[in-house]
XYZ file of C-alpha atoms in Angstrom:
602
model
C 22.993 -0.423 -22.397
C 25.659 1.218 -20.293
C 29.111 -0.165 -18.611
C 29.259 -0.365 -14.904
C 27.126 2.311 -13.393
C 25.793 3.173 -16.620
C 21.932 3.134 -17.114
C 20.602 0.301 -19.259
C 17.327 0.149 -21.639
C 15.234 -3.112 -21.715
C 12.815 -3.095 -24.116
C 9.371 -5.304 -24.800
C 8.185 -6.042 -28.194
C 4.586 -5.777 -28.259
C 4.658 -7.739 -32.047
C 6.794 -10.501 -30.054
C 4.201 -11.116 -27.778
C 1.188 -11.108 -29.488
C 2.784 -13.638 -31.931
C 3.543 -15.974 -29.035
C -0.218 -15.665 -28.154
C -2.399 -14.614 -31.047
C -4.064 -17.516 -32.018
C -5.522 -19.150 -28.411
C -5.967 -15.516 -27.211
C -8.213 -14.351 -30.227
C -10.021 -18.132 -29.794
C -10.434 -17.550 -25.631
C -11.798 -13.663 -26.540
C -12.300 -11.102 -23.724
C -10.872 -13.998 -21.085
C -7.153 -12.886 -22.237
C -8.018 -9.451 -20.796
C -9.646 -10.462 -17.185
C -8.271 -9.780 -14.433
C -5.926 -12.345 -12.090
C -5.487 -12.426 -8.221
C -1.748 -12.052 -8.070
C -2.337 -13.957 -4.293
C -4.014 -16.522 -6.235
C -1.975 -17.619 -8.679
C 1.473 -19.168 -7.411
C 3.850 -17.798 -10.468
C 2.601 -14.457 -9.949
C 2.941 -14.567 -6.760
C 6.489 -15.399 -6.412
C 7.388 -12.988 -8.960
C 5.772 -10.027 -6.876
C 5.259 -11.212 -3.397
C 4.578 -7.517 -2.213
C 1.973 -7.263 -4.207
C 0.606 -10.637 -4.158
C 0.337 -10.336 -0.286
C -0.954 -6.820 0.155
C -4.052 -6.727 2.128
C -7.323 -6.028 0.620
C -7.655 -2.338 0.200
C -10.707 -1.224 2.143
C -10.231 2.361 -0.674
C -10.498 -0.513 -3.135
C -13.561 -1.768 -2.232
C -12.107 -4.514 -0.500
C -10.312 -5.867 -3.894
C -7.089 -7.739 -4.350
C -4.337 -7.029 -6.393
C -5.061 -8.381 -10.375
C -3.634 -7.616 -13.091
C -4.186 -8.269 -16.891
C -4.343 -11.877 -17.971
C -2.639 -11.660 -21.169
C 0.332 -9.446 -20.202
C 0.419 -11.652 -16.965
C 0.811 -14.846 -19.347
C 3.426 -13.374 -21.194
C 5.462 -11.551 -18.681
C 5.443 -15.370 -17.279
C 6.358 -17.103 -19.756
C 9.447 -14.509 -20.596
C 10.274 -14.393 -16.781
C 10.727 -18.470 -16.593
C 13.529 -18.299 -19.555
C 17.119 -18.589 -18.495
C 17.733 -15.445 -20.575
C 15.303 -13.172 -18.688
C 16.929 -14.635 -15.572
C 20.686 -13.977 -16.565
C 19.518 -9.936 -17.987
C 18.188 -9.210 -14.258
C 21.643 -10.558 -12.860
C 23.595 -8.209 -14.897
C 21.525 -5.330 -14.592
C 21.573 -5.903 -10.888
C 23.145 -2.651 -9.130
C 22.314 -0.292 -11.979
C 19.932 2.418 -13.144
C 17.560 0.720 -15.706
C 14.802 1.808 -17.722
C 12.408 -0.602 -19.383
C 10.105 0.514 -22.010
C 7.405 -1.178 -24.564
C 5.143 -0.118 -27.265
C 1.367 -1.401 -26.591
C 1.143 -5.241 -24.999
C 4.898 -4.815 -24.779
C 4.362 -1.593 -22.502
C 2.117 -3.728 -19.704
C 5.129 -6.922 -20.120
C 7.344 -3.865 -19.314
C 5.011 -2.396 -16.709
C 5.251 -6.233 -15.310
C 8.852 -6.318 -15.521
C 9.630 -3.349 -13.969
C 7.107 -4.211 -10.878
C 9.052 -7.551 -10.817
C 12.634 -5.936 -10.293
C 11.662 -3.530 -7.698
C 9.954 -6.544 -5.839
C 13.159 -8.600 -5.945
C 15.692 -5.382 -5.029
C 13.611 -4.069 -2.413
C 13.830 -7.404 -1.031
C 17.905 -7.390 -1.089
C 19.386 -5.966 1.800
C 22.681 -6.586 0.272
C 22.740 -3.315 -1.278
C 20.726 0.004 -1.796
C 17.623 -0.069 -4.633
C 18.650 1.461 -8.063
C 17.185 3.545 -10.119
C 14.079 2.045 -11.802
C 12.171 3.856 -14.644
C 9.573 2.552 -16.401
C 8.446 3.815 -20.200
C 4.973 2.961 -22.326
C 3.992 3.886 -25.411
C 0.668 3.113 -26.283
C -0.190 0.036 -23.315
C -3.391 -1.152 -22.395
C -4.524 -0.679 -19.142
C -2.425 -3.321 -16.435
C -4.370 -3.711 -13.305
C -7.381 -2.731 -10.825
C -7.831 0.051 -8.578
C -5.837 -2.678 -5.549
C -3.263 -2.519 -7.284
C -2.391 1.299 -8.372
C -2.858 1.658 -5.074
C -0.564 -0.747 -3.492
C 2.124 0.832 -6.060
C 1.616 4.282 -4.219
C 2.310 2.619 -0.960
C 5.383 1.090 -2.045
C 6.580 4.167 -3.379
C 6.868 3.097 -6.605
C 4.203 5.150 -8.414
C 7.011 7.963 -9.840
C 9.029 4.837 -11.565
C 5.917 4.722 -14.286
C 5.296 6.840 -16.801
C 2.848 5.875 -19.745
C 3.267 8.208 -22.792
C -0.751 8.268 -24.586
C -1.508 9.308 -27.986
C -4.940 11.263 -28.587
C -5.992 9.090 -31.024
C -5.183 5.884 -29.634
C -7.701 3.412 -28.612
C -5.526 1.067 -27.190
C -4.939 2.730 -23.792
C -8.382 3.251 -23.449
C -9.919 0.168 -24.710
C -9.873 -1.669 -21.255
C -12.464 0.776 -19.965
C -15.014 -0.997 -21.401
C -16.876 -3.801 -20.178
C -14.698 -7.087 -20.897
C -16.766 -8.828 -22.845
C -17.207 -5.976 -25.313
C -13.380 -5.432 -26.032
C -12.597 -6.570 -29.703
C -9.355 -9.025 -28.762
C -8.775 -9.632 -32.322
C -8.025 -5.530 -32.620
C -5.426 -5.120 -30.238
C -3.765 -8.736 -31.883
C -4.136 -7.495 -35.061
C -2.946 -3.852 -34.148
C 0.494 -5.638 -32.624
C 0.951 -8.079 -35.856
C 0.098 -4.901 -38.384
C 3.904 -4.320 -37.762
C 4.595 -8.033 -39.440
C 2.845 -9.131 -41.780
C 4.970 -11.248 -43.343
C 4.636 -13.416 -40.004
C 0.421 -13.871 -40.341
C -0.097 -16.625 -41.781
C 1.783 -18.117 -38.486
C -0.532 -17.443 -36.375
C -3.808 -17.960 -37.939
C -5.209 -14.493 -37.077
C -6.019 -11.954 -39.894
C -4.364 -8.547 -39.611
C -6.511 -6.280 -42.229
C -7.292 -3.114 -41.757
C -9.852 -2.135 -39.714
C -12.695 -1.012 -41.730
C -14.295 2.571 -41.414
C -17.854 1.688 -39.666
C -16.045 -0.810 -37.405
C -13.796 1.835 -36.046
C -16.281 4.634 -35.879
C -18.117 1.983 -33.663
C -15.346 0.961 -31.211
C -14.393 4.950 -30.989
C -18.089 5.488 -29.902
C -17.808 2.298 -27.612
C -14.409 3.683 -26.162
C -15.894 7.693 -25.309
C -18.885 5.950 -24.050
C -17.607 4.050 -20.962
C -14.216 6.171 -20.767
C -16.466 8.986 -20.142
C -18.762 7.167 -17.508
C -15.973 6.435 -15.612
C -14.199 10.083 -15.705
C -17.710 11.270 -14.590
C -18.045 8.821 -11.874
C -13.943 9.521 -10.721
C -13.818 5.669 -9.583
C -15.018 2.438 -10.246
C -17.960 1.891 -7.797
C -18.794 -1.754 -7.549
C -17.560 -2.406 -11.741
C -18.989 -5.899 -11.045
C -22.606 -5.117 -10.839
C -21.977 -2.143 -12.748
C -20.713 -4.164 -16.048
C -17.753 -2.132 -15.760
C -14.217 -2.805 -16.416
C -12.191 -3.464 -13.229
C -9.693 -1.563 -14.494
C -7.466 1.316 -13.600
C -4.079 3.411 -14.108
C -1.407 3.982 -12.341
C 1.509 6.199 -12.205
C 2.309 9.272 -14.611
C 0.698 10.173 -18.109
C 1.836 11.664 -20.520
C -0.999 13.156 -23.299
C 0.184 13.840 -26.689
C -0.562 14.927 -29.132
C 0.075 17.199 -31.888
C 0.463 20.438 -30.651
C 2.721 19.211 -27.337
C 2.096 17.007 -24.401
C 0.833 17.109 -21.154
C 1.546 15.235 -17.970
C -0.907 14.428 -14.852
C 0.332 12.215 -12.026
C -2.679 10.611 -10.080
C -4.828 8.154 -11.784
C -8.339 10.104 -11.436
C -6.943 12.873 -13.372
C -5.148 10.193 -15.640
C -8.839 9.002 -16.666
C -10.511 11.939 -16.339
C -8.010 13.407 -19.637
C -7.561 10.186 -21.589
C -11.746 10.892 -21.551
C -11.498 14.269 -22.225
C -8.218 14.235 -25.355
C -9.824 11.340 -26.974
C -13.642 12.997 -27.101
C -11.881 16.595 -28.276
C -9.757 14.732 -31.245
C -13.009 13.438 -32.345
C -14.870 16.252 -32.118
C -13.474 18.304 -34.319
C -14.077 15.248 -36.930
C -10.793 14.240 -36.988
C -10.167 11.060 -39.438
C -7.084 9.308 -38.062
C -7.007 5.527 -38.448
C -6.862 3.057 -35.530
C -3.498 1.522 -36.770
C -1.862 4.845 -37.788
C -2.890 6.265 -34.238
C -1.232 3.440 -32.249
C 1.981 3.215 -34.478
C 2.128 6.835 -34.322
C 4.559 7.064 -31.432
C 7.759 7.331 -32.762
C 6.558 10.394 -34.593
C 5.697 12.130 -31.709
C 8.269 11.585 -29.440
C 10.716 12.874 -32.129
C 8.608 15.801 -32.747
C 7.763 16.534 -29.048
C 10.856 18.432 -28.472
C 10.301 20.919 -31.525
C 6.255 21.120 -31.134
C 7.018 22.442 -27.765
C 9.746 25.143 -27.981
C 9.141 26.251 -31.322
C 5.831 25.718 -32.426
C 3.638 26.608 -29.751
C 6.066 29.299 -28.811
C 4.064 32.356 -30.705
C 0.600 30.965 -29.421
C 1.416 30.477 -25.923
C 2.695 34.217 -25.758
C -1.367 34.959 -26.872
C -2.296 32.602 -24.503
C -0.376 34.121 -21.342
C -1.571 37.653 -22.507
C -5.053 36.801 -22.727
C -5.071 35.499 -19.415
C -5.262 37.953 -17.104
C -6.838 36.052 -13.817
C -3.491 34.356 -13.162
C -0.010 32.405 -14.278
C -1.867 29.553 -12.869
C -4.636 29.610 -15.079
C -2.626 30.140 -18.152
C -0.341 27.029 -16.965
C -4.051 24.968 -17.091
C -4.732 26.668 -20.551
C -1.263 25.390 -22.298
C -1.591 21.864 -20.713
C -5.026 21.499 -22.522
C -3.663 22.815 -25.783
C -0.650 20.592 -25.640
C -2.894 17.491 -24.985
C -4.659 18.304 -27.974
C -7.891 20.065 -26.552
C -8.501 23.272 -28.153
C -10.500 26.376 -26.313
C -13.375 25.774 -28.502
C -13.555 22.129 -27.776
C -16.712 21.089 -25.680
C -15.011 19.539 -23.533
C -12.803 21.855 -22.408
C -14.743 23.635 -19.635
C -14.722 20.099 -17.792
C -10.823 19.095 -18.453
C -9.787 22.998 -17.174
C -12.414 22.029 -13.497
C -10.505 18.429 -13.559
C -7.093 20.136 -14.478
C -7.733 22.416 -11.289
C -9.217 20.026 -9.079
C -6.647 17.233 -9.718
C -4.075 19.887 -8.269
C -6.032 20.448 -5.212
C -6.649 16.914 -4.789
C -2.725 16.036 -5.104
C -2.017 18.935 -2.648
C -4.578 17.972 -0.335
C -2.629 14.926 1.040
C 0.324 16.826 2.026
C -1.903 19.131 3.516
C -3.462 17.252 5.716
C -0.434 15.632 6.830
C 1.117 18.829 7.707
C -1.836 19.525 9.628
C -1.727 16.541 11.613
C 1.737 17.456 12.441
C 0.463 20.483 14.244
C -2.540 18.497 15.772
C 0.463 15.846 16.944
C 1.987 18.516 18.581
C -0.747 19.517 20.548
C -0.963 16.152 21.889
C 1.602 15.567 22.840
C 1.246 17.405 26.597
C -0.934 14.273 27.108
C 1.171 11.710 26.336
C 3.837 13.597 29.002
C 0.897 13.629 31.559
C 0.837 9.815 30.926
C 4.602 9.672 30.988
C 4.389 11.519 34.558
C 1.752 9.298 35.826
C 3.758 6.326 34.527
C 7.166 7.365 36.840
C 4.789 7.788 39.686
C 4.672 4.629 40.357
C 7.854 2.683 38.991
C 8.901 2.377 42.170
C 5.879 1.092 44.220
C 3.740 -1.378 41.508
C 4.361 0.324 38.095
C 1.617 2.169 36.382
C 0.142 -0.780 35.348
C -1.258 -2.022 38.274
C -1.828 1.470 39.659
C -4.244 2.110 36.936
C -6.365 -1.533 37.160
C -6.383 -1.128 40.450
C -7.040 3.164 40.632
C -4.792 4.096 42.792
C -4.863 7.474 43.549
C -8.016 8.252 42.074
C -7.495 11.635 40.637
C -3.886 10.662 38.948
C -6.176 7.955 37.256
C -8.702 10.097 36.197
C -6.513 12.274 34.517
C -4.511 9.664 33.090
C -7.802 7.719 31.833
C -8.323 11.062 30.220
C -5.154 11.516 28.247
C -5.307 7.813 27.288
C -9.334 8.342 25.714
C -7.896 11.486 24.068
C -4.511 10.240 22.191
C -6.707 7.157 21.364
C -9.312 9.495 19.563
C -6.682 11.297 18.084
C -5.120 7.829 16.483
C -8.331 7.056 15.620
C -8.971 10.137 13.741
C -5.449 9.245 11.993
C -6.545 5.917 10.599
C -9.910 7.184 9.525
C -8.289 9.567 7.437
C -5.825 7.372 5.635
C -8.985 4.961 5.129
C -10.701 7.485 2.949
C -7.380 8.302 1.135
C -6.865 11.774 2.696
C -3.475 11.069 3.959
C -0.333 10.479 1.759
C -0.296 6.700 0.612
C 2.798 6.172 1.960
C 1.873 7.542 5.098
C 2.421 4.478 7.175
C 6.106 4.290 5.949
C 7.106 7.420 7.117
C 9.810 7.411 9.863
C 8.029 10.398 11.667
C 4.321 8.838 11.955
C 6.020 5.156 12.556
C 7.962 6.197 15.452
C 5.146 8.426 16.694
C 2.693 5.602 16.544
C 4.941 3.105 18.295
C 5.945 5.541 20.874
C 1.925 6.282 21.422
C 1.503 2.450 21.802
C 4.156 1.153 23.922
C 3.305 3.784 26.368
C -0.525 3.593 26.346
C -1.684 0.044 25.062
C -0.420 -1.353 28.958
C -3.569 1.266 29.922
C -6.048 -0.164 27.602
C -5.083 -3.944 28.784
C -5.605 -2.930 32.550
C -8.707 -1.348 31.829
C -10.123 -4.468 30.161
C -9.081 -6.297 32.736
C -9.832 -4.161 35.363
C -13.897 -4.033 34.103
C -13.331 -8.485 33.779
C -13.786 -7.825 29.766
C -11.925 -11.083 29.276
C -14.155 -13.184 31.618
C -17.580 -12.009 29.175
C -15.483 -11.461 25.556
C -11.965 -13.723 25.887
C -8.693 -12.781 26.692
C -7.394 -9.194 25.797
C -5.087 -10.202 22.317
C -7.634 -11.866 20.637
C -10.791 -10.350 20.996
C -9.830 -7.202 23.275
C -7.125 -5.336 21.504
C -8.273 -1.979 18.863
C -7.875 -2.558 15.784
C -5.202 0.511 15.462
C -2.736 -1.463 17.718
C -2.676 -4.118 14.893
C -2.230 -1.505 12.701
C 1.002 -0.114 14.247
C 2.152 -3.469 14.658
C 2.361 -4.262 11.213
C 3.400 -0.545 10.588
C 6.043 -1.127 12.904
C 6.917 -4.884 10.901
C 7.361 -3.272 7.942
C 9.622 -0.446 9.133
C 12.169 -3.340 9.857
C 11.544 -5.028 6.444
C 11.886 -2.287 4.669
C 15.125 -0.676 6.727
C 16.189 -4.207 6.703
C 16.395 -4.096 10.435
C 14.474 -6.950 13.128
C 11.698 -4.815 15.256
C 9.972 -7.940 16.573
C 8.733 -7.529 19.696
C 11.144 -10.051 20.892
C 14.189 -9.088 19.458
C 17.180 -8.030 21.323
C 18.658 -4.589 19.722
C 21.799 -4.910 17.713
C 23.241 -2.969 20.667
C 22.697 -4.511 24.177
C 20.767 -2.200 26.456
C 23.109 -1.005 29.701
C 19.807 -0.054 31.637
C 16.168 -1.026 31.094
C 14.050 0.686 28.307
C 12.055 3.385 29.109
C 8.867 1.838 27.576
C 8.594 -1.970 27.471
C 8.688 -3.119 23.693
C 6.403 -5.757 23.960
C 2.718 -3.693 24.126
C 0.732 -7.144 24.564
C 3.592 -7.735 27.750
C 0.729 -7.144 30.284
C -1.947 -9.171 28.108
C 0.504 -11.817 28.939
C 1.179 -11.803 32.501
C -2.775 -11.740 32.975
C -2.453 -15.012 30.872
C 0.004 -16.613 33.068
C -2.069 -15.664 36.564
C -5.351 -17.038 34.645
C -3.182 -20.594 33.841
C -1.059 -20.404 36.900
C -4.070 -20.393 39.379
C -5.781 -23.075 36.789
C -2.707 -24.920 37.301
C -3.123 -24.993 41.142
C -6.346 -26.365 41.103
C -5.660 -28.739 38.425
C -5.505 -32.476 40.144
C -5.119 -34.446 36.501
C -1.221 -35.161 35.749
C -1.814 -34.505 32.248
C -3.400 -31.662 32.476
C -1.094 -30.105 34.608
C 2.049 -31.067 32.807
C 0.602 -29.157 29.668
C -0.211 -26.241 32.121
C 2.641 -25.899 33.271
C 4.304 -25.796 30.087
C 2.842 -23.294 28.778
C 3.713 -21.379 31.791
C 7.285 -22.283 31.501
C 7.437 -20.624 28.114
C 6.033 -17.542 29.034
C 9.078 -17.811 31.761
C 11.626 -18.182 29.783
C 10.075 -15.394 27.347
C 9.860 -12.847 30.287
C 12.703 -13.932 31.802
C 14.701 -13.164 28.015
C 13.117 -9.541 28.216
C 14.251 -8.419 31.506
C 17.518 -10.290 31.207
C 17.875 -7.971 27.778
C 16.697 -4.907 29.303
C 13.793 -4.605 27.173
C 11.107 -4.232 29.498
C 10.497 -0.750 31.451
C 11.595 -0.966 35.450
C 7.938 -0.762 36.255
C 7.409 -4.544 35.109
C 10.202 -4.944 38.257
C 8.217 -2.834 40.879
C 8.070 -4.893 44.269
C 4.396 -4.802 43.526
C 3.693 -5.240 40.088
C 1.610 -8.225 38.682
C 4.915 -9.706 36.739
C 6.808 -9.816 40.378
C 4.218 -11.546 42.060
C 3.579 -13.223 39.687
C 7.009 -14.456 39.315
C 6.947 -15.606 43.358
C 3.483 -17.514 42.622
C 5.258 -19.259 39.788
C 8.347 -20.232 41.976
C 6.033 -21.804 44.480
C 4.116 -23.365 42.120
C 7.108 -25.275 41.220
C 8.051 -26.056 44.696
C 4.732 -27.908 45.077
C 4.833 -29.672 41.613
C 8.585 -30.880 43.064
C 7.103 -32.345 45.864
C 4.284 -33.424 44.504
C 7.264 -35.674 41.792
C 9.149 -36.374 44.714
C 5.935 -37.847 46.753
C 5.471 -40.377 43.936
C 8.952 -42.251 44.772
């Protein structure tokens, strides 16, 4: 630990655990290691309600987040003690690292998921620095959730430090009901044995034809999924469900090497554990997973001193380029040798994993250019838009095409910027964006910007061709699905900046003149609303029936009425001829007749 300010190490005992749940986990067998819905169970969701509520993940194949039973059931159990409660209070505010050696390392993982949940939630002060160390874990969650952990931003606050020998990381690869619970148990209580006969659950030593059969199981299905780069389907596959997430760290005896997206993290747990092995190497199951401690003290000396001599041959030899020779030492440092037969594939993964981590950024940059050359179309619209603010607002102008070359054009920049933001989302549905695209400032604003000004277009043009006479009314079954999109992008921007953005809000600052764009993008959606129930409501004879009418109407009133009176509605919604104004003097005399209509009854 550290004073105030100071950084402060929480660690997970792996032994502690696996006493607490040895004997009904070995009894229950591969059920310990399925996978549970975060959303569905109530514990886990209130410990990481980010998580817990994150959409299914179309990349994902539609999957929600789950994570490990057995780590879940521990990391539960510790997180309900008044202990575990009063250690997150006084590590509040500073830089912490937690770190665990095998089942520990996921009730870390879990613990370290659970703090970020809670401080990103705390507006009271800025997130601290979170860093999260494994030695030796099984496998956490599925593919939803490394992926939900990118778009949090939280995927460089994990790194999981993997031995070459060690099954345990890799075990969860396999189908479920294959995985040997009583080996990871008996791995953890290897360290105790003193404290066996507790728990009812034998702790010998592996035996030689039992290992050489789980190390065959483990390349097996490790490699099927390295081949296939994702699990397709890993139901009707008899798959695991299974996947990494953040940084890994290969060791092994020569060094260490370190890959940061989890298709390269598979692809060279595959490719280190099938090399070890293939040069007939002898190591025991427990020896490889207690090995850690070893390593990380040798690490240091392996890497400046040993392989100092042999990467000078290794540089010399390689005359293609610095690149290449920086692929060469990362495979010797993770332990697979030139001669290895597997080390053709790991140097085209090694390669392509780089392209495929710069190919994100790429594209984003590139959109930035294609952004820019859109952007003389959203100024057309903007033109077309002050065109009319002072007769009926462009609204109206465009339902009704007035001035039918203006709306021509304009109808053209609208189909083009909504092609573009189409082409947008399609990309960050087939991952080729950043994952944290949607929280970037730049692409939030942009997308807001683009809706606000053009979503009033779609809405007339529904209207306009009497959409919501045939399909409904324009926010429920009219509106694109990349206006929901922005919505929520634009939801979370405030959540996360711990800001309101509703579309009803009034700025912290009170507007001295109207906004340029009104912030409400549905505000037009509405006012059609109110003429549908205002001329309902004149032909309406039944007193009940009108009193609920004109309700309803009232609160979209008072909900205008709040907008203009905060300036957050453009001056086009006050054009003498806009919908909203006469709709406004239909409403008043509306009124007038429902008055008289009171009055006539006395």
């Amino acid at each position: 630990g550290g004073g105030d300010g100071g950084t402060v190490y929480v660690a997970f005992s792996g032994l502690q655990a696996a006493l607490s749940v040895a004997r009904p986990a070995v009894a229950s067998g591969a059920d310990v290691f399925a996978p549970v819905g975060l959303g569905g169970d109530a514990a886990g969701a209130r410990a990481f309600p980010q998580l817990a509520a994150a959409e299914p993940d179309a990349a994902a194949a539609g999957e929600r987040v789950a994570v490990q039973a057995l780590a879940l059931r521990c990391f539960l159990k510790l997180c309900g003690s008044p202990e575990f409660q009063m250690l997150l209070n006084q590590i509040r505010g500073k830089a912490v690292v937690f770190t665990g050696h095998s089942l520990g390392g996921a009730i870390a993982a879990l613990a370290a998921l659970h703090y970020l949940c809670i401080s990103s939630l705390s507006s009271s002060c800025s997130p601290s620095p979170v860093l999260c160390v494994t030695f030796g874990s099984p496998l956490l969650g599925n593919e939803a959730l490394s992926r939900a952990i990118l778009r949090e931003r939280w995927g460089g606050n994990f790194c999981n430090v993997v031995s070459q020998h060690d099954v345990v990381p890799r075990l969860l690869f396999c189908p479920l009901d294959a995985v040997p619970v009583h080996v990871i148990i008996g791995m953890q209580l290897q360290q105790w044995p003193g404290h066996t006969h507790h728990t009812g659950v034998m702790t010998t030593r592996v035996v030689d034809a039992e290992q050489e059969g789980l190390r065959q199981l483990i390349q097996a299905h490790v490699r099927t999924v390295a081949m296939e780069q994702k699990l397709v389907d890993p139901e009707s596959r008899g798959g695991s469900p299974y996947r990494p997430f953040g940084a890994y760290v290969l060791c092994s005896p020569e060094g260490a090497a370190c890959v940061d997206n989890s298709t390269a993290a598979v692809q060279m747990l595959y490719a280190t554990f099938a090399a070890c092995y293939t040069r007939g190497d002898t190591t025991s199951l427990e020896a490889a997973h207690s090995c850690y401690g070893d390593l990380v003290l040798k690490m240091p000396q392996n890497l400046l001193l040993k392989r100092h001599l042999h990467a000078m041959d290794v540089l010399a030899s390689m005359s293609n380029s610095n690149y290449d020779a920086g692929i060469s030492l990362a495979m010797e440092a993770s332990g697979i040798g030139s001669e290895a037969t597997e080390a053709t594939t790991a140097r085209y993964w090694l390669k392509a994993s780089k392209r495929a981590g710069r190919s994100p950024s790429l594209n984003c940059a590139g959109l930035s250019t294609r952004l820019g050359r859109i952007t003389p179309c959203r100024a057309q619209i903007e033109w077309y838009k002050a065109s009319f603010d002072a007769d009926m607002g462009y609204y109206d102008a465009f339902k009704q095409q007035r001035s039918p070359k203006k709306f021509g054009k304009a109808n053209i920049y609208r189909l083009k910027l909504g092609q573009f933001w189409d082409g947008v989302l399609t990309m960050l549905d087939n991952s080729q964006l950043p994952h944290d695209f949607h929280r970037r400032a730049k692409w939030v604003n942009a997308a807001r910007f683009y809706q606000l000004l053009v979503e009033p277009l779609d809405i007339a043009d529904y209207h306009r061709n009497n959409l919501h006479k045939t399909r409904g009314g324009y926010i429920t079954h009219g509106r694109d699905r990349r206006y929901e999109l922005f919505d929520k992008w634009w939801k979370e921007k405030g959540a996360f900046s711990g800001t309101s953005t509703g579309d009803t809000s009034v700025t912290a600052t009170a507007r001295s003149k109207y906004a340029g764009l009104t912030q409400d993008p549905c505000f037009w959606a509405r006012v059609e609303e109110a003429w549908d129930q205002t001329e309902s409501a004149q032909a309406e004879h039944d007193v009940a029936m009108l009193a609920m009418k004109l309700g309803r109407l009232r609160e979209f009133e008072r909900y205008a009425r709040e907008l203009v009176e905060s300036k957050e509605v453009s001056i086009d919604v006050l054009a003498p001829q806009s919908s909203y104004t006469r709709w406004v003097e239909e409403w008043k005399k509306l009124l007038l007749r429902d008055e008289a209509r009171t009055a006539s009854l006395f």
